[in-house]
């Protein structure tokens, strides 16, 4: 498993809230547990206290995306470094449970956390995964959806650094909105041109007399 995979932990947490829409799905222990995915042992340890802790980490991770989206690379890195210092992990080589066709272990790097609570473990993995993505692809690959009012976080892995939306749905919605805006502008220009022509006709007729 590539370490960059863990960046998905950060996305899952950040996108539990949509500030512009006023929505927040991180409101219960079950919501916290859902974030862990297949890591059920960590999920079972979550308590009500983790709801508040997760929200705090979420705000700090969103701040990283906001800084990157605003073009402030240094701030984004500094914010992420503060999370890495507070929530450390221990990289380990793993693969005993995954073997190739010849029975040889499929060795890979794994992030082992030793948390005092589920939030600390999740935050450590999310921050480290995001750090690997940032250093591999660049700070400008961390973005916030440009389709208002979404603003969900996304990680751009496109070859030409062209991603601007968190999903195909938002991209389609933004394109439709832009198309309708262009059509309205064209209609207004046509209407204004017609009015100008109409107002010019009486003046011409008056001059001919």
CSV table of C-alpha atoms in Angstrom, one decimal:
chain,number,residue,atom,x,y,z
A,1,UNK,CA,0.0,0.0,0.0
A,2,UNK,CA,1.5,3.3,-1.0
A,3,UNK,CA,1.8,5.9,1.8
A,4,UNK,CA,0.0,8.5,-0.4
A,5,UNK,CA,-3.1,6.3,0.0
A,6,UNK,CA,-3.4,7.7,3.6
A,7,UNK,CA,-4.1,11.2,2.3
A,8,UNK,CA,-7.7,9.9,1.8
A,9,UNK,CA,-8.0,10.0,5.6
A,10,UNK,CA,-7.6,13.8,5.5
A,11,UNK,CA,-10.2,14.2,2.6
A,12,UNK,CA,-12.8,12.0,4.4
A,13,UNK,CA,-12.5,14.1,7.6
A,14,UNK,CA,-12.4,17.5,6.0
A,15,UNK,CA,-15.4,16.8,3.8
A,16,UNK,CA,-17.7,15.9,6.6
A,17,UNK,CA,-18.4,19.6,6.8
A,18,UNK,CA,-19.5,22.1,4.1
A,19,UNK,CA,-19.2,25.5,5.8
A,20,UNK,CA,-20.8,27.4,2.9
A,21,UNK,CA,-23.9,25.2,3.0
A,22,UNK,CA,-24.0,25.0,6.8
A,23,UNK,CA,-23.9,21.2,6.9
A,24,UNK,CA,-21.9,18.9,9.2
A,25,UNK,CA,-22.2,15.2,9.3
A,26,UNK,CA,-19.7,14.7,12.1
A,27,UNK,CA,-22.2,14.8,14.9
A,28,UNK,CA,-22.1,11.4,16.5
A,29,UNK,CA,-19.8,8.5,17.6
A,30,UNK,CA,-21.1,6.5,14.7
A,31,UNK,CA,-20.1,9.2,12.3
A,32,UNK,CA,-16.6,9.1,13.7
A,33,UNK,CA,-16.4,5.3,13.4
A,34,UNK,CA,-17.5,5.5,9.8
A,35,UNK,CA,-14.4,7.5,9.0
A,36,UNK,CA,-12.1,4.6,9.9
A,37,UNK,CA,-13.4,2.4,7.1
A,38,UNK,CA,-11.9,-1.0,7.4
A,39,UNK,CA,-9.9,-0.2,10.5
A,40,UNK,CA,-12.7,-1.5,12.8
A,41,UNK,CA,-10.4,-2.0,15.9
A,42,UNK,CA,-9.7,1.7,16.1
A,43,UNK,CA,-13.3,2.6,15.3
A,44,UNK,CA,-14.6,0.5,18.2
A,45,UNK,CA,-12.5,2.6,20.6
A,46,UNK,CA,-14.2,5.9,19.7
A,47,UNK,CA,-16.3,7.7,22.3
A,48,UNK,CA,-18.3,10.9,22.5
A,49,UNK,CA,-15.2,12.8,23.4
A,50,UNK,CA,-13.7,11.9,20.0
A,51,UNK,CA,-16.5,13.8,18.2
A,52,UNK,CA,-15.1,17.1,19.6
A,53,UNK,CA,-11.5,16.0,19.0
A,54,UNK,CA,-12.2,15.1,15.4
A,55,UNK,CA,-13.8,18.4,14.8
A,56,UNK,CA,-10.7,20.2,16.0
A,57,UNK,CA,-8.4,18.2,13.8
A,58,UNK,CA,-10.8,18.7,10.9
A,59,UNK,CA,-10.6,22.5,11.2
A,60,UNK,CA,-6.8,22.3,11.2
A,61,UNK,CA,-6.7,20.1,8.2
A,62,UNK,CA,-9.1,22.3,6.3
A,63,UNK,CA,-6.8,25.3,7.1
A,64,UNK,CA,-4.1,23.4,5.2
A,65,UNK,CA,-6.3,23.1,2.1
A,66,UNK,CA,-7.4,26.7,2.4
A,67,UNK,CA,-3.8,28.0,2.6
A,68,UNK,CA,-2.8,25.8,-0.4
A,69,UNK,CA,-5.9,27.0,-2.3
A,70,UNK,CA,-5.0,30.6,-1.6
A,71,UNK,CA,-1.5,30.1,-3.0
A,72,UNK,CA,0.2,30.4,0.4
A,73,UNK,CA,2.5,27.4,0.2
A,74,UNK,CA,4.6,28.3,3.3
A,75,UNK,CA,1.5,28.6,5.5
A,76,UNK,CA,0.1,25.4,4.3
A,77,UNK,CA,3.3,23.5,5.0
A,78,UNK,CA,3.7,25.1,8.4
A,79,UNK,CA,0.2,24.1,9.4
A,80,UNK,CA,0.7,20.6,8.3
A,81,UNK,CA,4.1,20.3,10.0
A,82,UNK,CA,2.4,21.4,13.3
A,83,UNK,CA,0.0,18.4,12.9
A,84,UNK,CA,2.9,16.0,12.1
A,85,UNK,CA,4.7,17.1,15.3
A,86,UNK,CA,1.6,16.8,17.5
A,87,UNK,CA,0.5,13.4,16.0
A,88,UNK,CA,3.6,11.3,15.1
A,89,UNK,CA,3.6,7.9,13.5
A,90,UNK,CA,6.1,5.1,13.2
A,91,UNK,CA,6.7,3.9,9.6
A,92,UNK,CA,7.1,0.2,9.4
A,93,UNK,CA,7.7,-2.4,6.7
A,94,UNK,CA,4.7,-4.7,6.3
A,95,UNK,CA,3.7,-7.5,4.0
A,96,UNK,CA,3.4,-10.8,6.0
A,97,UNK,CA,-0.3,-11.0,5.3
A,98,UNK,CA,0.0,-10.1,1.6
A,99,UNK,CA,1.9,-12.4,-0.8
A,100,UNK,CA,2.4,-12.6,-4.6
A,101,UNK,CA,1.7,-15.6,-6.8
A,102,UNK,CA,5.0,-17.3,-5.7
A,103,UNK,CA,4.2,-16.9,-2.1
A,104,UNK,CA,6.7,-14.2,-1.4
A,105,UNK,CA,5.7,-11.3,0.9
A,106,UNK,CA,4.5,-8.1,-0.9
A,107,UNK,CA,6.6,-5.7,1.2
A,108,UNK,CA,5.3,-2.2,1.6
A,109,UNK,CA,5.5,0.8,3.9
A,110,UNK,CA,2.8,1.0,6.6
A,111,UNK,CA,2.1,3.8,9.1
A,112,UNK,CA,1.9,2.3,12.6
A,113,UNK,CA,0.3,4.7,15.1
A,114,UNK,CA,0.5,4.4,18.8
A,115,UNK,CA,-2.3,6.8,19.9
A,116,UNK,CA,-3.6,7.7,23.3
A,117,UNK,CA,-7.1,7.9,21.7
A,118,UNK,CA,-8.7,7.2,18.3
A,119,UNK,CA,-8.6,10.8,17.2
A,120,UNK,CA,-4.8,10.9,17.7
A,121,UNK,CA,-4.4,7.8,15.6
A,122,UNK,CA,-6.6,9.0,12.8
A,123,UNK,CA,-5.0,12.5,12.8
A,124,UNK,CA,-1.5,11.0,12.6
A,125,UNK,CA,-2.3,8.9,9.6
A,126,UNK,CA,-4.3,11.7,7.9
A,127,UNK,CA,-1.5,14.2,8.4
A,128,UNK,CA,1.3,11.9,7.2
A,129,UNK,CA,-0.7,10.8,4.2
A,130,UNK,CA,-1.3,14.4,3.2
A,131,UNK,CA,2.4,15.2,3.8
A,132,UNK,CA,3.4,12.5,1.4
A,133,UNK,CA,0.9,13.7,-1.2
A,134,UNK,CA,2.1,17.3,-0.8
A,135,UNK,CA,5.8,16.5,-1.2
A,136,UNK,CA,5.2,14.1,-4.1
A,137,UNK,CA,2.9,16.3,-6.2
A,138,UNK,CA,3.3,19.9,-4.8
A,139,UNK,CA,1.3,22.1,-2.5
A,140,UNK,CA,-0.8,23.4,-5.4
A,141,UNK,CA,-2.3,20.0,-5.8
A,142,UNK,CA,-4.3,20.6,-2.6
A,143,UNK,CA,-7.5,22.4,-3.5
A,144,UNK,CA,-11.0,23.4,-2.6
A,145,UNK,CA,-13.9,22.9,-5.1
A,146,UNK,CA,-14.6,26.0,-7.2
A,147,UNK,CA,-18.3,25.2,-7.7
A,148,UNK,CA,-20.0,27.4,-5.1
A,149,UNK,CA,-21.2,26.7,-2.5
A,150,UNK,CA,-19.4,23.3,-2.3
A,151,UNK,CA,-15.8,24.1,-1.3
A,152,UNK,CA,-15.1,20.4,-0.6
A,153,UNK,CA,-11.4,19.5,-0.4
A,154,UNK,CA,-9.8,17.5,-3.2
A,155,UNK,CA,-6.3,16.2,-4.2
A,156,UNK,CA,-5.3,16.9,-7.8
A,157,UNK,CA,-3.5,14.0,-9.5
A,158,UNK,CA,-4.1,15.1,-13.1
A,159,UNK,CA,-1.2,15.2,-15.4
A,160,UNK,CA,-1.6,18.9,-16.3
A,161,UNK,CA,-2.6,20.2,-12.9
A,162,UNK,CA,-6.1,21.2,-14.2
A,163,UNK,CA,-8.4,19.9,-11.6
A,164,UNK,CA,-10.7,22.6,-10.1
A,165,UNK,CA,-13.7,20.6,-8.7
A,166,UNK,CA,-14.1,17.9,-6.1
A,167,UNK,CA,-16.3,15.7,-8.3
A,168,UNK,CA,-17.7,15.2,-11.8
A,169,UNK,CA,-21.1,16.4,-10.4
A,170,UNK,CA,-19.7,19.7,-9.3
A,171,UNK,CA,-17.7,20.1,-12.6
A,172,UNK,CA,-20.9,19.6,-14.6
A,173,UNK,CA,-22.9,22.0,-12.3
A,174,UNK,CA,-20.2,24.7,-12.7
A,175,UNK,CA,-20.1,24.2,-16.5
A,176,UNK,CA,-23.9,24.4,-16.8
A,177,UNK,CA,-23.9,27.6,-14.7
A,178,UNK,CA,-21.1,29.1,-16.8
A,179,UNK,CA,-23.0,28.2,-20.0
A,180,UNK,CA,-26.2,29.8,-18.8
A,181,UNK,CA,-24.3,32.9,-17.7
A,182,UNK,CA,-22.8,33.3,-21.1
A,183,UNK,CA,-26.2,32.9,-22.7
A,184,UNK,CA,-27.7,35.6,-20.5
A,185,UNK,CA,-24.9,37.9,-21.3
A,186,UNK,CA,-25.3,37.3,-25.0
A,187,UNK,CA,-29.1,38.0,-24.7
A,188,UNK,CA,-28.4,41.2,-22.8
A,189,UNK,CA,-25.9,42.4,-25.4
A,190,UNK,CA,-28.4,41.6,-28.2
A,191,UNK,CA,-31.2,43.4,-26.4
A,192,UNK,CA,-28.9,46.5,-25.7
A,193,UNK,CA,-27.9,46.5,-29.4
A,194,UNK,CA,-31.5,46.5,-30.5
A,195,UNK,CA,-32.4,49.3,-28.2
A,196,UNK,CA,-29.5,51.4,-29.4
A,197,UNK,CA,-30.6,50.8,-33.0
A,198,UNK,CA,-34.2,51.8,-32.2
A,199,UNK,CA,-33.1,55.0,-30.4
A,200,UNK,CA,-30.9,56.0,-33.4
A,201,UNK,CA,-33.8,55.7,-35.9
A,202,UNK,CA,-35.8,58.7,-34.7
A,203,UNK,CA,-32.7,60.9,-34.7
A,204,UNK,CA,-32.0,59.9,-38.3
A,205,UNK,CA,-35.5,60.6,-39.4
A,206,UNK,CA,-35.5,64.0,-37.7
A,207,UNK,CA,-32.3,64.9,-39.5
A,208,UNK,CA,-33.7,64.0,-42.9
A,209,UNK,CA,-36.6,66.5,-42.5
